[in-house]
XYZ file of C-alpha atoms in Angstrom:
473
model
C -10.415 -12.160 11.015
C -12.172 -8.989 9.546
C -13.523 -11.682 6.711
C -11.052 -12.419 4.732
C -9.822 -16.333 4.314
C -6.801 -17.274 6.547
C -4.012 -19.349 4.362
C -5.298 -22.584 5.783
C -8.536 -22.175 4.917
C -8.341 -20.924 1.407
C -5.409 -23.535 0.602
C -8.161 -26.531 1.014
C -10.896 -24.691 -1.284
C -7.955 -23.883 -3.903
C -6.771 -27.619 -3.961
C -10.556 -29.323 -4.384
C -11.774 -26.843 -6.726
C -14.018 -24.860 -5.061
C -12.346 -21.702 -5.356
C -9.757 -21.121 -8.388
C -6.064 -20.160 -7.916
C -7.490 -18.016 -11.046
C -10.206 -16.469 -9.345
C -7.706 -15.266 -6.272
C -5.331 -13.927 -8.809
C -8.109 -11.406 -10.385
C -9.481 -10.444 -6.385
C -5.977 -10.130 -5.338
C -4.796 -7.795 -8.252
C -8.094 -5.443 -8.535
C -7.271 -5.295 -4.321
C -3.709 -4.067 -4.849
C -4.463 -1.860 -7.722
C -7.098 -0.059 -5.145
C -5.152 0.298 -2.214
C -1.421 -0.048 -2.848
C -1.291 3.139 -4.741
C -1.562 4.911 -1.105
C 0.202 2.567 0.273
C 3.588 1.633 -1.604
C 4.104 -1.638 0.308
C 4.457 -3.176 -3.083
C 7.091 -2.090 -5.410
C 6.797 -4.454 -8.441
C 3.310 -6.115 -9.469
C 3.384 -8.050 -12.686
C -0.265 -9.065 -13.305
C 0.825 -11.642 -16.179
C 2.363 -13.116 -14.308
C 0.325 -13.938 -11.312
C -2.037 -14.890 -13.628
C 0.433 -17.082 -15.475
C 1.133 -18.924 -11.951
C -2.761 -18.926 -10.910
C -3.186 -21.367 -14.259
C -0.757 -23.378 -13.012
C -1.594 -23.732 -9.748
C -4.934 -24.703 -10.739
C -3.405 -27.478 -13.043
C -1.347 -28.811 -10.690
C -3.977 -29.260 -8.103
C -6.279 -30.741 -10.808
C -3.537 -33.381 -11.013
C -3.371 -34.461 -7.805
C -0.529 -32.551 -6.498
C -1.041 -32.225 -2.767
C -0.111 -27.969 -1.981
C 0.065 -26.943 1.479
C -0.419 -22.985 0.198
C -2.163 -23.464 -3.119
C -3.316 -20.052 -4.603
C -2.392 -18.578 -0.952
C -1.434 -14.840 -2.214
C 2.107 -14.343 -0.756
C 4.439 -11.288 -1.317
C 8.456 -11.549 -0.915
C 10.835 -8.756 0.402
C 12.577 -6.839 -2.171
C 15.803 -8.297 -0.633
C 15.018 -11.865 -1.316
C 15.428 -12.511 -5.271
C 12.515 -13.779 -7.470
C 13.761 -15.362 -10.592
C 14.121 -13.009 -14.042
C 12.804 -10.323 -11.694
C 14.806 -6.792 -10.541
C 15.425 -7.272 -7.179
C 17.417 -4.025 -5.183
C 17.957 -4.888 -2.065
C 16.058 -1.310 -1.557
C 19.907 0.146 -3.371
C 20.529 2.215 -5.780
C 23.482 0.117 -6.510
C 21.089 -2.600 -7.472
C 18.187 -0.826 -9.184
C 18.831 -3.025 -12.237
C 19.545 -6.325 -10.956
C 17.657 -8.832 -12.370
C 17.725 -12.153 -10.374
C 18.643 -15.076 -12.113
C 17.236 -17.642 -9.689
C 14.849 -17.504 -7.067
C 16.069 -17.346 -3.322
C 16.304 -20.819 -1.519
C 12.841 -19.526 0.261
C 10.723 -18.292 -2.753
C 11.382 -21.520 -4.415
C 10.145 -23.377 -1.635
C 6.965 -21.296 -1.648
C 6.403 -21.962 -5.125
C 6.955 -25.868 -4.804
C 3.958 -25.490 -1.951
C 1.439 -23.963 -4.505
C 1.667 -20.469 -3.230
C 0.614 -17.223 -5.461
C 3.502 -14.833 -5.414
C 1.634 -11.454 -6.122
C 4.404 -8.842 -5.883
C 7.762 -7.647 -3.873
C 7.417 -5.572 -0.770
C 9.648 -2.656 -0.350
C 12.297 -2.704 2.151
C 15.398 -0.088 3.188
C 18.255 -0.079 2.339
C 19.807 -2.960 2.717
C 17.132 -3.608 4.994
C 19.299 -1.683 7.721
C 16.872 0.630 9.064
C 14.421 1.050 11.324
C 11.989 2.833 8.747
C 10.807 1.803 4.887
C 11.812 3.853 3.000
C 14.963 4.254 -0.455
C 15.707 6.378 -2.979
C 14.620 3.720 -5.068
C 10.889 3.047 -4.276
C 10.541 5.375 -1.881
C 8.879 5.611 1.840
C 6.016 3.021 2.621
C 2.793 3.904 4.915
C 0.765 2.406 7.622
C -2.300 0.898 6.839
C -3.557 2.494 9.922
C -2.136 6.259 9.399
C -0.909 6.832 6.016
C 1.186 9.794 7.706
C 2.635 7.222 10.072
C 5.404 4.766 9.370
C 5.072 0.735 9.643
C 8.009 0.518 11.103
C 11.579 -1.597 9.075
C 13.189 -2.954 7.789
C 10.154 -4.975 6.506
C 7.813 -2.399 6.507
C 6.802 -3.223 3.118
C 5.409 -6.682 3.790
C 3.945 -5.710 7.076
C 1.627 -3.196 5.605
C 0.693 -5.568 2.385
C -0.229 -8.547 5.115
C -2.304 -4.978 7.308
C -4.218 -4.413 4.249
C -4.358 -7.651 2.554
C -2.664 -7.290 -0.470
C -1.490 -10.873 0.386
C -2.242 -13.314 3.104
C 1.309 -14.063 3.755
C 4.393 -12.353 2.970
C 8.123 -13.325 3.387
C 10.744 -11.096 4.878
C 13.847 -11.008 6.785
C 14.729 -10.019 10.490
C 18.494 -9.352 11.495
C 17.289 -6.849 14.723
C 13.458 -7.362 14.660
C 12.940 -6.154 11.124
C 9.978 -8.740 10.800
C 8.750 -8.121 14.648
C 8.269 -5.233 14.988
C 6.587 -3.720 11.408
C 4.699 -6.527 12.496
C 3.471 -5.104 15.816
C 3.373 -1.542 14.374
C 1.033 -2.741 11.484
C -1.382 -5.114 13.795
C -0.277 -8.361 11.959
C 1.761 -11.321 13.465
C 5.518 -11.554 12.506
C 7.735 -14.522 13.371
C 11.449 -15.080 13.586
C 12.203 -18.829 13.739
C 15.596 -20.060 15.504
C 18.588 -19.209 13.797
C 19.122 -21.699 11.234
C 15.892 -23.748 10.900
C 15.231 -21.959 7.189
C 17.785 -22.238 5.514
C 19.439 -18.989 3.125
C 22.173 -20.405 0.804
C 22.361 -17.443 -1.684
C 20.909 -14.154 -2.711
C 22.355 -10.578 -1.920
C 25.235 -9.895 0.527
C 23.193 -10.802 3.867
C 23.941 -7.938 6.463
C 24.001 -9.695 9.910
C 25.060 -12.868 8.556
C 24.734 -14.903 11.600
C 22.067 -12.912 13.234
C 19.584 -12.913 9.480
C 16.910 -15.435 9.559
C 13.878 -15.498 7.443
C 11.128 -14.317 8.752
C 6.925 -14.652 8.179
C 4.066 -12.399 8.410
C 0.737 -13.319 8.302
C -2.821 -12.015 10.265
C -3.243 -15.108 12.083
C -0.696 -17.304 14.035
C -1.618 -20.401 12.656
C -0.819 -19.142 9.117
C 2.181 -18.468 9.865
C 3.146 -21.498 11.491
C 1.829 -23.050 8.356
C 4.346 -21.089 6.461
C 7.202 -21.592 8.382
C 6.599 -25.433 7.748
C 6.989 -25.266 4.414
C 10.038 -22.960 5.014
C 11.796 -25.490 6.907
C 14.871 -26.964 6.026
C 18.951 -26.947 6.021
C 20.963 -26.766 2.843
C 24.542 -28.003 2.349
C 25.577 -24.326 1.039
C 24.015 -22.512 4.289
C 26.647 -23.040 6.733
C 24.107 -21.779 9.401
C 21.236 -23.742 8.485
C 20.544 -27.022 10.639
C 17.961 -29.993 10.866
C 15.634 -29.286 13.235
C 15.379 -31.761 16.310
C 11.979 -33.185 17.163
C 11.316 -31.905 20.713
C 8.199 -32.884 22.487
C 5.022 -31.048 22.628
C 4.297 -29.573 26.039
C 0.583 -28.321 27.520
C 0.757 -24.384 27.376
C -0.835 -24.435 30.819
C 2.154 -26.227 32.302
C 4.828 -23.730 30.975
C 6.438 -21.714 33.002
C 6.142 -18.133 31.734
C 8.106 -15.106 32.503
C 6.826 -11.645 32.174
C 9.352 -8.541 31.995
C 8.372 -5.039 30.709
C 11.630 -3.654 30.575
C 14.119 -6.893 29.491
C 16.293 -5.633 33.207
C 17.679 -3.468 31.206
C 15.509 -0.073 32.238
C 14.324 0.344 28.600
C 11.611 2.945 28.529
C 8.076 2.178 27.351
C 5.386 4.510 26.724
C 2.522 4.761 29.172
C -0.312 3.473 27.174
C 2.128 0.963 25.960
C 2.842 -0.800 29.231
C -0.983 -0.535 30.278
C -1.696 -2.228 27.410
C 0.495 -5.141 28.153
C 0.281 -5.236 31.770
C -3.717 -6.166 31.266
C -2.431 -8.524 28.353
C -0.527 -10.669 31.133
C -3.804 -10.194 33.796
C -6.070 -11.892 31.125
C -3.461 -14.690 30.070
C -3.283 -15.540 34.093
C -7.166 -15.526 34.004
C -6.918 -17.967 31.308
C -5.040 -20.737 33.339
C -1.207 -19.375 32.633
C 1.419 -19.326 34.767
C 3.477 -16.121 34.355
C 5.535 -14.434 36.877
C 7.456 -11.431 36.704
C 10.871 -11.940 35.868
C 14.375 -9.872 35.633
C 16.578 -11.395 32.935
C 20.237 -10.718 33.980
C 22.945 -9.632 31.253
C 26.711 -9.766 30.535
C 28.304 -7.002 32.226
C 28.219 -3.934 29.835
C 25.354 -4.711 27.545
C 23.632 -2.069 28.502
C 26.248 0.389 26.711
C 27.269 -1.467 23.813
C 27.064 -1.261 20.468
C 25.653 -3.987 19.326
C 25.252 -2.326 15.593
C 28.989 -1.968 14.877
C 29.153 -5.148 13.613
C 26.205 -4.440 10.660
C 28.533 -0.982 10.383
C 31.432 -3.583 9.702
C 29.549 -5.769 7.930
C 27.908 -2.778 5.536
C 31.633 -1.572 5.362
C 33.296 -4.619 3.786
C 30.756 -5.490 1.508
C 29.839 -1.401 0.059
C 32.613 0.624 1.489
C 34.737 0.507 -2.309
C 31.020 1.622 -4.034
C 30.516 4.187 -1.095
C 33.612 5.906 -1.844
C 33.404 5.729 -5.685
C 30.215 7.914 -5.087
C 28.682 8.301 -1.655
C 25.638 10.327 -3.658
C 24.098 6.689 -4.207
C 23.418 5.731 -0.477
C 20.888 6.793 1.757
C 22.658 8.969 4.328
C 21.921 7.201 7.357
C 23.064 4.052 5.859
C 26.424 6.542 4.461
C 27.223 7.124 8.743
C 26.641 3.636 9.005
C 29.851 2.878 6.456
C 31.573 5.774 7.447
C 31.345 4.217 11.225
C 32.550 0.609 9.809
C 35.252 1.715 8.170
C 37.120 3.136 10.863
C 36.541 0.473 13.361
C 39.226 -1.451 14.691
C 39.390 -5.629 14.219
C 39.514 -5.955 18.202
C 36.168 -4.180 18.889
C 34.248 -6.926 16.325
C 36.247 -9.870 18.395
C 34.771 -8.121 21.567
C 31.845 -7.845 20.308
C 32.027 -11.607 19.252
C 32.618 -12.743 23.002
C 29.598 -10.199 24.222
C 27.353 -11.830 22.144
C 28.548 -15.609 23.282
C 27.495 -14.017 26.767
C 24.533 -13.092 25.565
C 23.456 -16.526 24.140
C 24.907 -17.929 27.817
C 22.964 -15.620 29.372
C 19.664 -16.395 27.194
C 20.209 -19.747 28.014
C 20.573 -19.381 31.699
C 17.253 -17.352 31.566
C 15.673 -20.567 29.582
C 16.716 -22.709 32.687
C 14.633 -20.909 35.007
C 11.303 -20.035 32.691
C 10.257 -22.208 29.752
C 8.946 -19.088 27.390
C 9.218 -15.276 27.923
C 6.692 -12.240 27.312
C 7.969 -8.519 26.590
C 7.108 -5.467 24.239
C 7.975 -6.340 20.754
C 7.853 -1.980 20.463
C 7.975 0.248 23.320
C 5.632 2.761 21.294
C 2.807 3.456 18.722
C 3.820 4.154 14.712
C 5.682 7.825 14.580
C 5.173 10.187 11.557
C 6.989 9.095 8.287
C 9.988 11.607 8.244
C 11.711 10.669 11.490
C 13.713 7.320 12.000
C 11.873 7.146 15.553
C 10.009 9.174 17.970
C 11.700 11.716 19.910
C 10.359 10.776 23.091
C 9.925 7.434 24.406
C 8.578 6.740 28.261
C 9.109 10.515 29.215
C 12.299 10.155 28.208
C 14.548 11.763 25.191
C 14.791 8.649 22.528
C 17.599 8.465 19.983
C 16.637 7.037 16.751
C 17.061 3.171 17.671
C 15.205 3.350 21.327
C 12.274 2.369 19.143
C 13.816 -1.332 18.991
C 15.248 -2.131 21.568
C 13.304 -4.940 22.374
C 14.104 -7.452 19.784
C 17.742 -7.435 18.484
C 18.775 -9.381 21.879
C 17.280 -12.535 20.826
C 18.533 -12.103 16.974
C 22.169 -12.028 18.944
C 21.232 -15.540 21.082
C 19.837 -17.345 18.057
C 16.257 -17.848 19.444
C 12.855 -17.919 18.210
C 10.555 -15.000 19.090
C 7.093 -14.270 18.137
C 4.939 -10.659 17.692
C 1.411 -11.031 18.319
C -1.051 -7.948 18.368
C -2.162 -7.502 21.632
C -3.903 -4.095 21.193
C -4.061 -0.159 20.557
C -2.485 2.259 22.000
C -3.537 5.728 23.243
C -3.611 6.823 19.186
C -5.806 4.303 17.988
C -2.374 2.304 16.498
C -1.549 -1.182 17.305
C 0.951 -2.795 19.498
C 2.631 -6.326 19.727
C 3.558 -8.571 22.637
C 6.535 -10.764 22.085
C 7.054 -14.126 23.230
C 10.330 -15.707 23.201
C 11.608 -19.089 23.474
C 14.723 -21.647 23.418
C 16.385 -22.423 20.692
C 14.472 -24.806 18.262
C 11.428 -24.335 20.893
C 9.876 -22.364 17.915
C 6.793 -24.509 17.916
C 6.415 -23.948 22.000
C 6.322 -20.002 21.025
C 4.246 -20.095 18.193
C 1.419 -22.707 20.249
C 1.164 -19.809 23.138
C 0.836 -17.119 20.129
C -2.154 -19.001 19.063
C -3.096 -19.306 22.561
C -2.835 -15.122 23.303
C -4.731 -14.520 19.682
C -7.510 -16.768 21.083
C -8.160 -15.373 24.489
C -7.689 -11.418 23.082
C -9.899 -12.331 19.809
C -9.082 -8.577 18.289
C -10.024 -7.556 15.336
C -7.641 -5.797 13.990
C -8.271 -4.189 10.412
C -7.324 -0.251 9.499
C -9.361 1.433 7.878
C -8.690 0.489 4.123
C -10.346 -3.106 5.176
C -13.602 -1.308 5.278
C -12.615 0.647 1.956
C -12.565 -1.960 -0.368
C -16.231 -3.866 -2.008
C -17.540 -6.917 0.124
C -16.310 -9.444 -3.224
C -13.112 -8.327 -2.716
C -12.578 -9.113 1.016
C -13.692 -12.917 0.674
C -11.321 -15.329 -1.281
């Protein structure tokens, strides 16, 4: 896509020799120094030390080591940690934090070879649906610098957009890796709940809902990522092995198809266009997908499913919140304000709500093997808002923007974002395709699938920016 390497591709000419770890480091840094300045996906760069790792990539491979991402360029969400480095959580609270080991993740990135060329920026406690923090600031869209990529991984949607890295690991509590993802033109994944594991590191918002996510611009690079991701550790509580399940044609799957989830959400125009003639050329392709109405537990529609993350953001930074509110960002202040006055048998009804939902998940899983939906009901908005005001012809408040993914955080399942166009602005959009739990693979194979039979080319307009020698690793 658009010329540069995929991660597979330039993995195999790192580890023989034919292109140095070295030689990506130098391409990779003079691309970031062009474009990130506009761009502020990446908040910390050390060029030492990429180079430092790019030797030693290069060494290792000339020894024999066998690295699955060798010299891949990778970038890591500011609320992952990355040994001896400051890592802030996007907090003034942390703005000094130095890690002092890497996250269970990063080091299993490094044991595969990869080149970890800088930390994306994230908000605030990566509880937003916007990048932005009063300690890095707001990050732009590749596509519209005016425009937003979306959050709470915003910052390592855009890098992947632009290609400031290949790959880039993030996190996704609500769809905070989906849907930058679709709002950048890149693929984001959130594997099952448990499959990569997350033993330590910051206070995880979301606890049970947080998995680790990957972006990358092509679905098979990601996949490759996420192998090297997997695996359970003794200190995760959540993690798990994952079972071996076996691999299934895609043209025998059943596929469901619903625009709205049953649940009336309202989708732009151009938006559901868009998708609608998605599904027509999948069914011209040999798939079977039918239109389908997931049912829900009785009240979904009006609940809160956010009060826990209020609770959660409540217990954890209420006491530094009220030592001095002036160090939060304020919608993430109404978000502590809100936890702190909500009572203990709201979170156990919200606990038995969300066993319904993963019932109800499961029930839809009986009836359809995979299902297809927006991953965003509507094109990037301008910077200063948290969302659009209008969504479908319809007043939006500020999280109508993503409603489309937190559902399947709450039931534990895997779920994919795939580009699958633009919309009526010229700005990309994402189908989503969702699967059973530990069916991650199944998801990821039909992902491949939907990238083949679209064959976009997505690229914003930096791509075309930047000098041919710096657009082929």
């Amino acid at each position: 896509m658009n010329g540069l390497a995929g991660a597979i591709e330039l993995a195999a000419r790192v580890r023989c020799g034919a292109t140095p770890a070295a030689a990506v480091a130098e391409r990779q840094l003079a691309r970031i120094a062009a474009l990130n300045p506009a761009l502020n996906a990446l908040v910390q760069v050390d060029e030492n030390d990429v180079r430092r790792q790019a030797v030693l990539i290069d060494a290792r491979c000339a020894a024999g080591e066998h690295l699955p991402l060798a010299g891949v360029p990778v970038t890591i969400k500011d609320n992952l940690w990355i040994e001896g480095r400051i890592s802030t959580c996007g907090s003034w609270l942390y703005r000094n934090h130095r890690a002092d080991r890497d996250s269970w993740a990063v080091a299993r990135l490094r044991q595969a070879g990869a080149l970890l060329v800088g930390v994306s920026n994230c908000s605030e406690f990566a509880c937003k649906g916007v990048t932005d923090n009063r300690v890095y600031g707001a990050t732009a869209n590749p596509w519209d610098l005016n425009r937003t990529p979306g959050g709470s991984s915003g910052g390592a949607a855009a890098a992947v957009a632009a290609g400031l890295g290949i790959l880039a690991l993030a996190t996704d509590a609500g769809g905070s890796a989906r849907r930058p993802a679709a709002h950048c033109g890149v693929v984001g994944m959130k594997p099952s709940v448990g499959r990569v594991a997350d033993p330590w590191g910051f206070p995880v918002i979301g606890r049970e809902l947080n998995v680790i996510g990957q972006l990358g611009r092509r679905v098979a690079d990601v996949a490759l990522m996420l192998e090297v991701l997997t695996g359970a550790h003794p200190a995760d509580r959540f993690s798990v092995r994952m079972p071996r399940l076996a691999r299934r044609p895609i043209q025998t799957l059943r596929i469901g198809y619903s625009p709205d989830l049953g649940l009336d959400y309202a989708v732009d125009a151009d938006v559901a266009a868009c998708l609608e003639q998605t599904v027509k050329r999948l069914q011209s392709a040999g798939l079977q997908i039918q239109p389908v109405v997931p049912q829900w537990p009785q009240g979904l529609p009006t609940a809160s499913l956010l009060a826990a993350q209020h609770a959660e953001l409540a217990a954890h930074f209420g006491a530094a919140y009220r030592a001095d509110p002036s160090g939060f960002d304020p919608v993430i202040a109404e978000q502590i304000e809100a936890g702190l006055s909500l009572p203990a048998t709201q979170l156990v009804a919200l606990g038995a709500l969300r066993d319904a939902v993963v019932g109800h998940t499961a029930a839809l899983f009986e009836t359809v093997d995979l299902l297809l939906c927006p991953t965003v009901p509507v094109e990037a908005w301008p910077r200063a808002a948290l969302g659009p005001s209008m969504i479908g012809g319809r007043p939006a408040n500020p999280r109508a923007h993503a409603v489309f993914t937190p559902l399947f955080n709450q039931a534990g399942v895997p779920a994919l974002s795939v580009p699958c166009g633009l919309g009526a602005q010229g700005l990309p959009l994402g189908l989503q395709i969702v699967g059973p739990r530990f069916h991650d693979d199944d998801v990821l194979r039909l992902g491949a699938f939907v990238e083949n039979i679209l064959a976009l080319e997505l690229a914003p307009l930096c791509f075309a920016q930047m000098p041919d020698t710096l657009e082929k690793a």
